[in-house]
Amino acid sequence: MKYKRILLKLSGEALMGNKGFGIDQERLMEYAAEIKDAYDAGCQVAIVIGGGNIFRGIQAEKGGMDRVHGDYMGMLATVINSMAIQSALEGLGVQTRLQSAIKMEQICEPFIRRKAVRHLEKGRVVIFGAGTGNPYFTTDSAAALRAIEIEANVIMKGTRVDGIYTADPEKDPSATKYDNISFDEVYSKGLEVMDLTAFTLCKENNLPIIVFDMNKKGNLQNLLKGEKVGTIVEA
Ligand code: GTP
């Protein structure tokens, strides 16, 4: 297997499936099945999931809400999604532990780095909820931070596009996909991979980022086998 320990970043919006809001049970089970395949193959999997299917702090600010207040609500949304993924995985017989950056001891463990690593070593999927626990940071930043903390080999960002393109493929049909690209090139071309805080964390810590289509069955497994899927950003 090419990667022994991965941090899988999933978007909250993707969990909506074709619904306008919330969690689509079918999509949730599809994701859980993909993750189970990676887990069964012996990969140590940690997960960070966004909360945009339930609440977005930035949009709430546009509606007049205090940004910090909105961001905390967004963090709670990620915990709901994390619990959903946890339940779906356990339904498939995958052992999991959920750790939250904001203490909610009735629901999950607090984030403790050494414990998270121990869980991974013992063959448990670890889900990190509540982002970084701080406002003004995205769940991409949380994913980058946690990936570095647990010394993941790579951060895999599951999206609905199959990689990084020269331009937005949904707007520009002539856009072409990169198989691999350097951190510097992403930066100099102004390509949107992650927000700059998350991206810089990855670059400075030499953590490769793979952007791939999580909605295509088998992609995660194929990545673990070392096949070319999506786009890899590395030094
Ligand atoms: P080991 O120490 O490796 O055996 O890990 P473990 O997670 O099995 O041990 P522990 O006794 O810490 O946890 C047992 C169960 O309780 C697991 O399902 C944990 O997720 C859960 N758990 C541990 N700490 C907390 C907590 O602070 N809050 C909540 N809600 N659950 C917790």
PDB file of C-alpha atoms and ligand atoms in Angstrom:
ATOM      1  CA  MET A   1       0.000   0.000   0.000  1.00  0.00           C
ATOM      2  CA  LYS A   2       1.348   3.388  -0.980  1.00  0.00           C
ATOM      3  CA  TYR A   3       0.077   5.293   2.057  1.00  0.00           C
ATOM      4  CA  LYS A   4       0.047   3.833   5.549  1.00  0.00           C
ATOM      5  CA  ARG A   5      -1.740   6.686   7.285  1.00  0.00           C
ATOM      6  CA  ILE A   6      -4.046   9.143   5.558  1.00  0.00           C
ATOM      7  CA  LEU A   7      -6.124  12.120   6.541  1.00  0.00           C
ATOM      8  CA  LEU A   8      -9.284  12.102   4.477  1.00  0.00           C
ATOM      9  CA  LYS A   9     -11.003  15.464   4.150  1.00  0.00           C
ATOM     10  CA  LEU A  10     -14.638  15.290   3.128  1.00  0.00           C
ATOM     11  CA  SER A  11     -16.899  18.192   2.348  1.00  0.00           C
ATOM     12  CA  GLY A  12     -20.091  18.640   4.273  1.00  0.00           C
ATOM     13  CA  GLU A  13     -21.931  19.682   1.100  1.00  0.00           C
ATOM     14  CA  ALA A  14     -21.099  16.351  -0.502  1.00  0.00           C
ATOM     15  CA  LEU A  15     -23.056  14.597   2.242  1.00  0.00           C
ATOM     16  CA  MET A  16     -26.218  16.348   1.025  1.00  0.00           C
ATOM     17  CA  GLY A  17     -26.211  14.212  -2.110  1.00  0.00           C
ATOM     18  CA  ASN A  18     -29.054  15.558  -4.213  1.00  0.00           C
ATOM     19  CA  LYS A  19     -30.875  17.033  -1.256  1.00  0.00           C
ATOM     20  CA  GLY A  20     -30.750  20.768  -0.606  1.00  0.00           C
ATOM     21  CA  PHE A  21     -29.811  20.437   3.036  1.00  0.00           C
ATOM     22  CA  GLY A  22     -28.645  17.969   5.648  1.00  0.00           C
ATOM     23  CA  ILE A  23     -27.477  14.419   5.220  1.00  0.00           C
ATOM     24  CA  ASP A  24     -28.391  12.057   2.406  1.00  0.00           C
ATOM     25  CA  GLN A  25     -28.343   8.592   3.941  1.00  0.00           C
ATOM     26  CA  GLU A  26     -27.466   6.931   0.660  1.00  0.00           C
ATOM     27  CA  ARG A  27     -24.436   9.165   0.066  1.00  0.00           C
ATOM     28  CA  LEU A  28     -23.365   8.694   3.668  1.00  0.00           C
ATOM     29  CA  MET A  29     -23.404   4.910   3.276  1.00  0.00           C
ATOM     30  CA  GLU A  30     -21.485   5.155  -0.016  1.00  0.00           C
ATOM     31  CA  TYR A  31     -18.745   7.150   1.696  1.00  0.00           C
ATOM     32  CA  ALA A  32     -18.684   4.768   4.644  1.00  0.00           C
ATOM     33  CA  ALA A  33     -18.285   1.816   2.265  1.00  0.00           C
ATOM     34  CA  GLU A  34     -15.339   3.511   0.530  1.00  0.00           C
ATOM     35  CA  ILE A  35     -13.703   4.211   3.877  1.00  0.00           C
ATOM     36  CA  LYS A  36     -14.329   0.646   5.033  1.00  0.00           C
ATOM     37  CA  ASP A  37     -12.499  -0.659   1.947  1.00  0.00           C
ATOM     38  CA  ALA A  38      -9.475   1.481   2.825  1.00  0.00           C
ATOM     39  CA  TYR A  39      -9.671   0.335   6.443  1.00  0.00           C
ATOM     40  CA  ASP A  40      -9.979  -3.336   5.423  1.00  0.00           C
ATOM     41  CA  ALA A  41      -6.900  -2.914   3.251  1.00  0.00           C
ATOM     42  CA  GLY A  42      -5.013  -2.013   6.434  1.00  0.00           C
ATOM     43  CA  CYS A  43      -4.743   1.731   5.934  1.00  0.00           C
ATOM     44  CA  GLN A  44      -4.857   3.956   9.007  1.00  0.00           C
ATOM     45  CA  VAL A  45      -7.609   6.435   8.289  1.00  0.00           C
ATOM     46  CA  ALA A  46      -8.343   9.736  10.014  1.00  0.00           C
ATOM     47  CA  ILE A  47     -11.226  11.892   8.831  1.00  0.00           C
ATOM     48  CA  VAL A  48     -12.126  15.568   8.951  1.00  0.00           C
ATOM     49  CA  ILE A  49     -15.482  16.593   7.556  1.00  0.00           C
ATOM     50  CA  GLY A  50     -16.905  20.027   6.873  1.00  0.00           C
ATOM     51  CA  GLY A  51     -20.293  21.295   7.996  1.00  0.00           C
ATOM     52  CA  GLY A  52     -21.548  23.310   5.028  1.00  0.00           C
ATOM     53  CA  ASN A  53     -24.551  21.033   4.471  1.00  0.00           C
ATOM     54  CA  ILE A  54     -25.890  22.234   7.818  1.00  0.00           C
ATOM     55  CA  PHE A  55     -24.387  25.627   8.516  1.00  0.00           C
ATOM     56  CA  ARG A  56     -21.836  27.990   7.006  1.00  0.00           C
ATOM     57  CA  GLY A  57     -20.292  30.631   9.252  1.00  0.00           C
ATOM     58  CA  ILE A  58     -19.226  32.926   6.399  1.00  0.00           C
ATOM     59  CA  GLN A  59     -22.707  33.062   4.864  1.00  0.00           C
ATOM     60  CA  ALA A  60     -24.260  33.712   8.242  1.00  0.00           C
ATOM     61  CA  GLU A  61     -21.989  36.743   8.545  1.00  0.00           C
ATOM     62  CA  LYS A  62     -23.369  38.094   5.285  1.00  0.00           C
ATOM     63  CA  GLY A  63     -26.816  37.777   6.838  1.00  0.00           C
ATOM     64  CA  GLY A  64     -25.727  39.965   9.732  1.00  0.00           C
ATOM     65  CA  MET A  65     -24.569  37.374  12.229  1.00  0.00           C
ATOM     66  CA  ASP A  66     -21.382  37.891  14.178  1.00  0.00           C
ATOM     67  CA  ARG A  67     -18.603  35.960  12.376  1.00  0.00           C
ATOM     68  CA  VAL A  68     -17.230  34.273  15.468  1.00  0.00           C
ATOM     69  CA  HIS A  69     -20.702  33.172  16.552  1.00  0.00           C
ATOM     70  CA  GLY A  70     -21.350  31.781  13.071  1.00  0.00           C
ATOM     71  CA  ASP A  71     -18.041  29.938  13.016  1.00  0.00           C
ATOM     72  CA  TYR A  72     -18.827  28.192  16.300  1.00  0.00           C
ATOM     73  CA  MET A  73     -22.188  27.118  14.882  1.00  0.00           C
ATOM     74  CA  GLY A  74     -20.303  25.768  11.869  1.00  0.00           C
ATOM     75  CA  MET A  75     -18.007  23.804  14.173  1.00  0.00           C
ATOM     76  CA  LEU A  76     -21.040  22.209  15.817  1.00  0.00           C
ATOM     77  CA  ALA A  77     -22.317  21.298  12.344  1.00  0.00           C
ATOM     78  CA  THR A  78     -19.088  19.367  11.713  1.00  0.00           C
ATOM     79  CA  VAL A  79     -19.690  17.382  14.881  1.00  0.00           C
ATOM     80  CA  ILE A  80     -23.128  16.350  13.614  1.00  0.00           C
ATOM     81  CA  ASN A  81     -21.584  15.172  10.330  1.00  0.00           C
ATOM     82  CA  SER A  82     -18.794  13.417  12.223  1.00  0.00           C
ATOM     83  CA  MET A  83     -21.348  11.555  14.321  1.00  0.00           C
ATOM     84  CA  ALA A  84     -23.199  10.550  11.161  1.00  0.00           C
ATOM     85  CA  ILE A  85     -20.011   9.162   9.569  1.00  0.00           C
ATOM     86  CA  GLN A  86     -19.135   7.442  12.831  1.00  0.00           C
ATOM     87  CA  SER A  87     -22.502   5.736  13.000  1.00  0.00           C
ATOM     88  CA  ALA A  88     -22.391   4.700   9.332  1.00  0.00           C
ATOM     89  CA  LEU A  89     -18.897   3.228   9.725  1.00  0.00           C
ATOM     90  CA  GLU A  90     -19.778   1.352  12.889  1.00  0.00           C
ATOM     91  CA  GLY A  91     -22.839  -0.022  11.126  1.00  0.00           C
ATOM     92  CA  LEU A  92     -20.394  -1.626   8.683  1.00  0.00           C
ATOM     93  CA  GLY A  93     -18.316  -3.066  11.513  1.00  0.00           C
ATOM     94  CA  VAL A  94     -15.527  -0.481  11.392  1.00  0.00           C
ATOM     95  CA  GLN A  95     -14.155   0.538  14.769  1.00  0.00           C
ATOM     96  CA  THR A  96     -14.085   4.289  15.219  1.00  0.00           C
ATOM     97  CA  ARG A  97     -13.306   6.988  17.731  1.00  0.00           C
ATOM     98  CA  LEU A  98     -14.601  10.541  17.494  1.00  0.00           C
ATOM     99  CA  GLN A  99     -12.522  13.335  18.988  1.00  0.00           C
ATOM    100  CA  SER A 100     -13.729  16.899  19.168  1.00  0.00           C
ATOM    101  CA  ALA A 101     -11.683  20.087  19.294  1.00  0.00           C
ATOM    102  CA  ILE A 102     -14.422  21.515  21.531  1.00  0.00           C
ATOM    103  CA  LYS A 103     -15.118  19.463  24.621  1.00  0.00           C
ATOM    104  CA  MET A 104     -18.447  17.651  24.610  1.00  0.00           C
ATOM    105  CA  GLU A 105     -17.651  14.748  26.853  1.00  0.00           C
ATOM    106  CA  GLN A 106     -21.122  13.208  26.756  1.00  0.00           C
ATOM    107  CA  ILE A 107     -20.803  12.719  23.014  1.00  0.00           C
ATOM    108  CA  CYS A 108     -17.156  12.135  22.176  1.00  0.00           C
ATOM    109  CA  GLU A 109     -13.592  12.218  23.380  1.00  0.00           C
ATOM    110  CA  PRO A 110     -11.702  15.484  23.523  1.00  0.00           C
ATOM    111  CA  PHE A 111      -8.938  15.890  20.954  1.00  0.00           C
ATOM    112  CA  ILE A 112      -5.750  14.426  22.394  1.00  0.00           C
ATOM    113  CA  ARG A 113      -3.069  13.944  19.771  1.00  0.00           C
ATOM    114  CA  ARG A 114      -1.274  11.038  21.396  1.00  0.00           C
ATOM    115  CA  LYS A 115      -4.533   9.221  21.980  1.00  0.00           C
ATOM    116  CA  ALA A 116      -5.589   9.774  18.379  1.00  0.00           C
ATOM    117  CA  VAL A 117      -2.343   8.222  17.165  1.00  0.00           C
ATOM    118  CA  ARG A 118      -2.814   5.283  19.541  1.00  0.00           C
ATOM    119  CA  HIS A 119      -6.326   4.719  18.201  1.00  0.00           C
ATOM    120  CA  LEU A 120      -4.983   4.652  14.652  1.00  0.00           C
ATOM    121  CA  GLU A 121      -2.283   2.183  15.643  1.00  0.00           C
ATOM    122  CA  LYS A 122      -4.950  -0.025  17.197  1.00  0.00           C
ATOM    123  CA  GLY A 123      -6.895  -0.054  13.942  1.00  0.00           C
ATOM    124  CA  ARG A 124      -9.597   2.472  14.663  1.00  0.00           C
ATOM    125  CA  VAL A 125     -10.757   5.106  12.244  1.00  0.00           C
ATOM    126  CA  VAL A 126     -10.392   8.446  14.018  1.00  0.00           C
ATOM    127  CA  ILE A 127     -12.789  11.253  13.170  1.00  0.00           C
ATOM    128  CA  PHE A 128     -11.847  14.779  14.196  1.00  0.00           C
ATOM    129  CA  GLY A 129     -14.839  17.016  14.850  1.00  0.00           C
ATOM    130  CA  ALA A 130     -15.307  20.738  15.543  1.00  0.00           C
ATOM    131  CA  GLY A 131     -12.601  21.914  13.158  1.00  0.00           C
ATOM    132  CA  THR A 132      -9.607  23.394  14.939  1.00  0.00           C
ATOM    133  CA  GLY A 133     -11.872  24.622  17.734  1.00  0.00           C
ATOM    134  CA  ASN A 134     -11.160  28.199  16.690  1.00  0.00           C
ATOM    135  CA  PRO A 135     -13.145  30.701  14.651  1.00  0.00           C
ATOM    136  CA  TYR A 136     -11.642  32.062  11.409  1.00  0.00           C
ATOM    137  CA  PHE A 137     -10.220  28.659  10.474  1.00  0.00           C
ATOM    138  CA  THR A 138     -11.773  26.400   7.853  1.00  0.00           C
ATOM    139  CA  THR A 139     -12.155  22.646   8.080  1.00  0.00           C
ATOM    140  CA  ASP A 140      -9.449  22.457   5.393  1.00  0.00           C
ATOM    141  CA  SER A 141      -7.133  24.087   7.920  1.00  0.00           C
ATOM    142  CA  ALA A 142      -8.306  21.635  10.564  1.00  0.00           C
ATOM    143  CA  ALA A 143      -7.558  18.778   8.174  1.00  0.00           C
ATOM    144  CA  ALA A 144      -4.070  20.114   7.428  1.00  0.00           C
ATOM    145  CA  LEU A 145      -3.326  20.692  11.101  1.00  0.00           C
ATOM    146  CA  ARG A 146      -4.536  17.271  12.232  1.00  0.00           C
ATOM    147  CA  ALA A 147      -2.761  15.543   9.346  1.00  0.00           C
ATOM    148  CA  ILE A 148       0.516  17.120  10.404  1.00  0.00           C
ATOM    149  CA  GLU A 149      -0.084  16.375  14.074  1.00  0.00           C
ATOM    150  CA  ILE A 150      -0.757  12.677  13.496  1.00  0.00           C
ATOM    151  CA  GLU A 151       2.046  12.506  10.907  1.00  0.00           C
ATOM    152  CA  ALA A 152      -0.205  11.344   8.105  1.00  0.00           C
ATOM    153  CA  ASN A 153       1.592  10.528   4.845  1.00  0.00           C
ATOM    154  CA  VAL A 154      -0.865  12.534   2.813  1.00  0.00           C
ATOM    155  CA  ILE A 155      -4.040  14.579   2.996  1.00  0.00           C
ATOM    156  CA  MET A 156      -6.672  13.354   0.572  1.00  0.00           C
ATOM    157  CA  LYS A 157      -9.284  15.915  -0.256  1.00  0.00           C
ATOM    158  CA  GLY A 158     -12.406  14.240  -1.590  1.00  0.00           C
ATOM    159  CA  THR A 159     -14.365  16.625  -3.796  1.00  0.00           C
ATOM    160  CA  ARG A 160     -16.871  16.442  -6.635  1.00  0.00           C
ATOM    161  CA  VAL A 161     -14.253  17.314  -9.252  1.00  0.00           C
ATOM    162  CA  ASP A 162     -11.589  14.802 -10.186  1.00  0.00           C
ATOM    163  CA  GLY A 163      -8.553  16.966  -9.549  1.00  0.00           C
ATOM    164  CA  ILE A 164      -6.985  20.381  -9.982  1.00  0.00           C
ATOM    165  CA  TYR A 165      -7.577  22.103 -13.311  1.00  0.00           C
ATOM    166  CA  THR A 166      -5.926  25.023 -15.101  1.00  0.00           C
ATOM    167  CA  ALA A 167      -9.244  26.860 -14.605  1.00  0.00           C
ATOM    168  CA  ASP A 168     -12.617  26.018 -13.077  1.00  0.00           C
ATOM    169  CA  PRO A 169     -13.823  23.116 -15.280  1.00  0.00           C
ATOM    170  CA  GLU A 170     -17.438  23.903 -14.410  1.00  0.00           C
ATOM    171  CA  LYS A 171     -17.037  27.370 -15.973  1.00  0.00           C
ATOM    172  CA  ASP A 172     -14.302  26.910 -18.586  1.00  0.00           C
ATOM    173  CA  PRO A 173     -14.671  23.838 -20.840  1.00  0.00           C
ATOM    174  CA  SER A 174     -11.106  24.245 -22.182  1.00  0.00           C
ATOM    175  CA  ALA A 175      -9.607  23.711 -18.701  1.00  0.00           C
ATOM    176  CA  THR A 176      -7.208  20.781 -18.417  1.00  0.00           C
ATOM    177  CA  LYS A 177      -6.356  18.660 -15.413  1.00  0.00           C
ATOM    178  CA  TYR A 178      -2.979  18.364 -13.720  1.00  0.00           C
ATOM    179  CA  ASP A 179      -1.781  14.906 -12.677  1.00  0.00           C
ATOM    180  CA  ASN A 180       0.768  16.491 -10.388  1.00  0.00           C
ATOM    181  CA  ILE A 181       1.759  20.016  -9.557  1.00  0.00           C
ATOM    182  CA  SER A 182       4.140  21.657  -7.097  1.00  0.00           C
ATOM    183  CA  PHE A 183       3.111  23.800  -4.137  1.00  0.00           C
ATOM    184  CA  ASP A 184       4.877  26.779  -5.715  1.00  0.00           C
ATOM    185  CA  GLU A 185       3.027  26.380  -8.997  1.00  0.00           C
ATOM    186  CA  VAL A 186      -0.356  26.184  -7.284  1.00  0.00           C
ATOM    187  CA  TYR A 187       0.515  29.361  -5.458  1.00  0.00           C
ATOM    188  CA  SER A 188       1.952  31.297  -8.399  1.00  0.00           C
ATOM    189  CA  LYS A 189      -0.970  30.341 -10.659  1.00  0.00           C
ATOM    190  CA  GLY A 190      -3.479  31.237  -7.967  1.00  0.00           C
ATOM    191  CA  LEU A 191      -5.199  27.836  -8.247  1.00  0.00           C
ATOM    192  CA  GLU A 192      -7.766  27.077  -5.608  1.00  0.00           C
ATOM    193  CA  VAL A 193      -6.864  23.873  -3.820  1.00  0.00           C
ATOM    194  CA  MET A 194      -7.497  24.865  -0.231  1.00  0.00           C
ATOM    195  CA  ASP A 195      -7.603  28.199   1.532  1.00  0.00           C
ATOM    196  CA  LEU A 196      -4.155  29.723   1.973  1.00  0.00           C
ATOM    197  CA  THR A 197      -3.879  28.966   5.680  1.00  0.00           C
ATOM    198  CA  ALA A 198      -4.440  25.258   5.063  1.00  0.00           C
ATOM    199  CA  PHE A 199      -2.315  25.248   1.925  1.00  0.00           C
ATOM    200  CA  THR A 200       0.623  26.985   3.615  1.00  0.00           C
ATOM    201  CA  LEU A 201       0.506  24.542   6.525  1.00  0.00           C
ATOM    202  CA  CYS A 202       0.817  21.661   4.073  1.00  0.00           C
ATOM    203  CA  LYS A 203       3.583  23.336   2.086  1.00  0.00           C
ATOM    204  CA  GLU A 204       5.664  24.285   5.118  1.00  0.00           C
ATOM    205  CA  ASN A 205       5.396  20.787   6.542  1.00  0.00           C
ATOM    206  CA  ASN A 206       5.901  19.055   3.233  1.00  0.00           C
ATOM    207  CA  LEU A 207       2.589  17.254   3.429  1.00  0.00           C
ATOM    208  CA  PRO A 208       1.361  16.186  -0.017  1.00  0.00           C
ATOM    209  CA  ILE A 209      -2.248  16.967  -0.915  1.00  0.00           C
ATOM    210  CA  ILE A 210      -4.273  14.786  -3.265  1.00  0.00           C
ATOM    211  CA  VAL A 211      -7.476  16.224  -4.703  1.00  0.00           C
ATOM    212  CA  PHE A 212      -9.777  13.530  -6.080  1.00  0.00           C
ATOM    213  CA  ASP A 213     -13.391  12.700  -6.848  1.00  0.00           C
ATOM    214  CA  MET A 214     -14.773  10.994  -3.770  1.00  0.00           C
ATOM    215  CA  ASN A 215     -18.070  10.258  -5.491  1.00  0.00           C
ATOM    216  CA  LYS A 216     -16.461   7.792  -7.876  1.00  0.00           C
ATOM    217  CA  LYS A 217     -16.505   4.331  -6.389  1.00  0.00           C
ATOM    218  CA  GLY A 218     -13.098   2.742  -5.923  1.00  0.00           C
ATOM    219  CA  ASN A 219     -11.094   5.982  -6.217  1.00  0.00           C
ATOM    220  CA  LEU A 220      -9.894   5.912  -2.622  1.00  0.00           C
ATOM    221  CA  GLN A 221      -8.792   2.277  -2.916  1.00  0.00           C
ATOM    222  CA  ASN A 222      -7.027   2.971  -6.196  1.00  0.00           C
ATOM    223  CA  LEU A 223      -5.160   5.886  -4.634  1.00  0.00           C
ATOM    224  CA  LEU A 224      -3.957   3.633  -1.854  1.00  0.00           C
ATOM    225  CA  LYS A 225      -2.730   1.142  -4.431  1.00  0.00           C
ATOM    226  CA  GLY A 226      -0.638   3.946  -5.905  1.00  0.00           C
ATOM    227  CA  GLU A 227      -2.681   4.427  -9.054  1.00  0.00           C
ATOM    228  CA  LYS A 228      -2.898   7.849 -10.644  1.00  0.00           C
ATOM    229  CA  VAL A 229      -6.179   9.336  -9.485  1.00  0.00           C
ATOM    230  CA  GLY A 230      -6.927  13.032  -9.202  1.00  0.00           C
ATOM    231  CA  THR A 231      -4.095  15.527  -8.759  1.00  0.00           C
ATOM    232  CA  ILE A 232      -1.235  15.366  -6.297  1.00  0.00           C
ATOM    233  CA  VAL A 233       0.366  18.560  -4.967  1.00  0.00           C
ATOM    234  CA  GLU A 234       3.849  18.052  -3.577  1.00  0.00           C
ATOM    235  CA  ALA A 235       7.141  19.848  -3.212  1.00  0.00           C
TER     236      ALA A 235
HETATM  237  P1  GTP B   1      -7.664   2.199  24.625  1.00  0.00           P
HETATM  238  O1  GTP B   1      -7.184   3.065  25.734  1.00  0.00           O
HETATM  239  O2  GTP B   1      -6.678   2.078  23.533  1.00  0.00           O
HETATM  240  O3  GTP B   1      -8.235   0.903  25.051  1.00  0.00           O
HETATM  241  O4  GTP B   1      -8.822   3.055  23.913  1.00  0.00           O
HETATM  242  P2  GTP B   1     -10.360   3.073  24.148  1.00  0.00           P
HETATM  243  O5  GTP B   1     -10.860   4.221  23.353  1.00  0.00           O
HETATM  244  O6  GTP B   1     -11.014   1.782  23.858  1.00  0.00           O
HETATM  245  O7  GTP B   1     -10.466   3.335  25.676  1.00  0.00           O
HETATM  246  P3  GTP B   1     -11.316   4.291  26.531  1.00  0.00           P
HETATM  247  O8  GTP B   1     -11.563   3.588  27.786  1.00  0.00           O
HETATM  248  O9  GTP B   1     -10.645   5.642  26.534  1.00  0.00           O
HETATM  249  O10 GTP B   1     -12.670   4.475  25.710  1.00  0.00           O
HETATM  250  C1  GTP B   1     -13.702   3.549  25.704  1.00  0.00           C
HETATM  251  C2  GTP B   1     -14.891   4.155  24.975  1.00  0.00           C
HETATM  252  O11 GTP B   1     -15.279   5.358  25.608  1.00  0.00           O
HETATM  253  C3  GTP B   1     -14.580   4.527  23.527  1.00  0.00           C
HETATM  254  O12 GTP B   1     -15.708   4.294  22.723  1.00  0.00           O
HETATM  255  C4  GTP B   1     -14.287   6.013  23.603  1.00  0.00           C
HETATM  256  O13 GTP B   1     -14.601   6.692  22.389  1.00  0.00           O
HETATM  257  C5  GTP B   1     -15.226   6.445  24.715  1.00  0.00           C
HETATM  258  N1  GTP B   1     -14.691   7.613  25.409  1.00  0.00           N
HETATM  259  C6  GTP B   1     -13.456   7.810  25.932  1.00  0.00           C
HETATM  260  N2  GTP B   1     -13.337   9.034  26.452  1.00  0.00           N
HETATM  261  C7  GTP B   1     -14.531   9.639  26.268  1.00  0.00           C
HETATM  262  C8  GTP B   1     -15.058  10.945  26.590  1.00  0.00           C
HETATM  263  O14 GTP B   1     -14.399  11.811  27.154  1.00  0.00           O
HETATM  264  N3  GTP B   1     -16.357  11.189  26.217  1.00  0.00           N
HETATM  265  C9  GTP B   1     -17.103  10.256  25.559  1.00  0.00           C
HETATM  266  N4  GTP B   1     -18.353  10.591  25.224  1.00  0.00           N
HETATM  267  N5  GTP B   1     -16.654   9.040  25.254  1.00  0.00           N
HETATM  268  C10 GTP B   1     -15.386   8.733  25.596  1.00  0.00           C
END
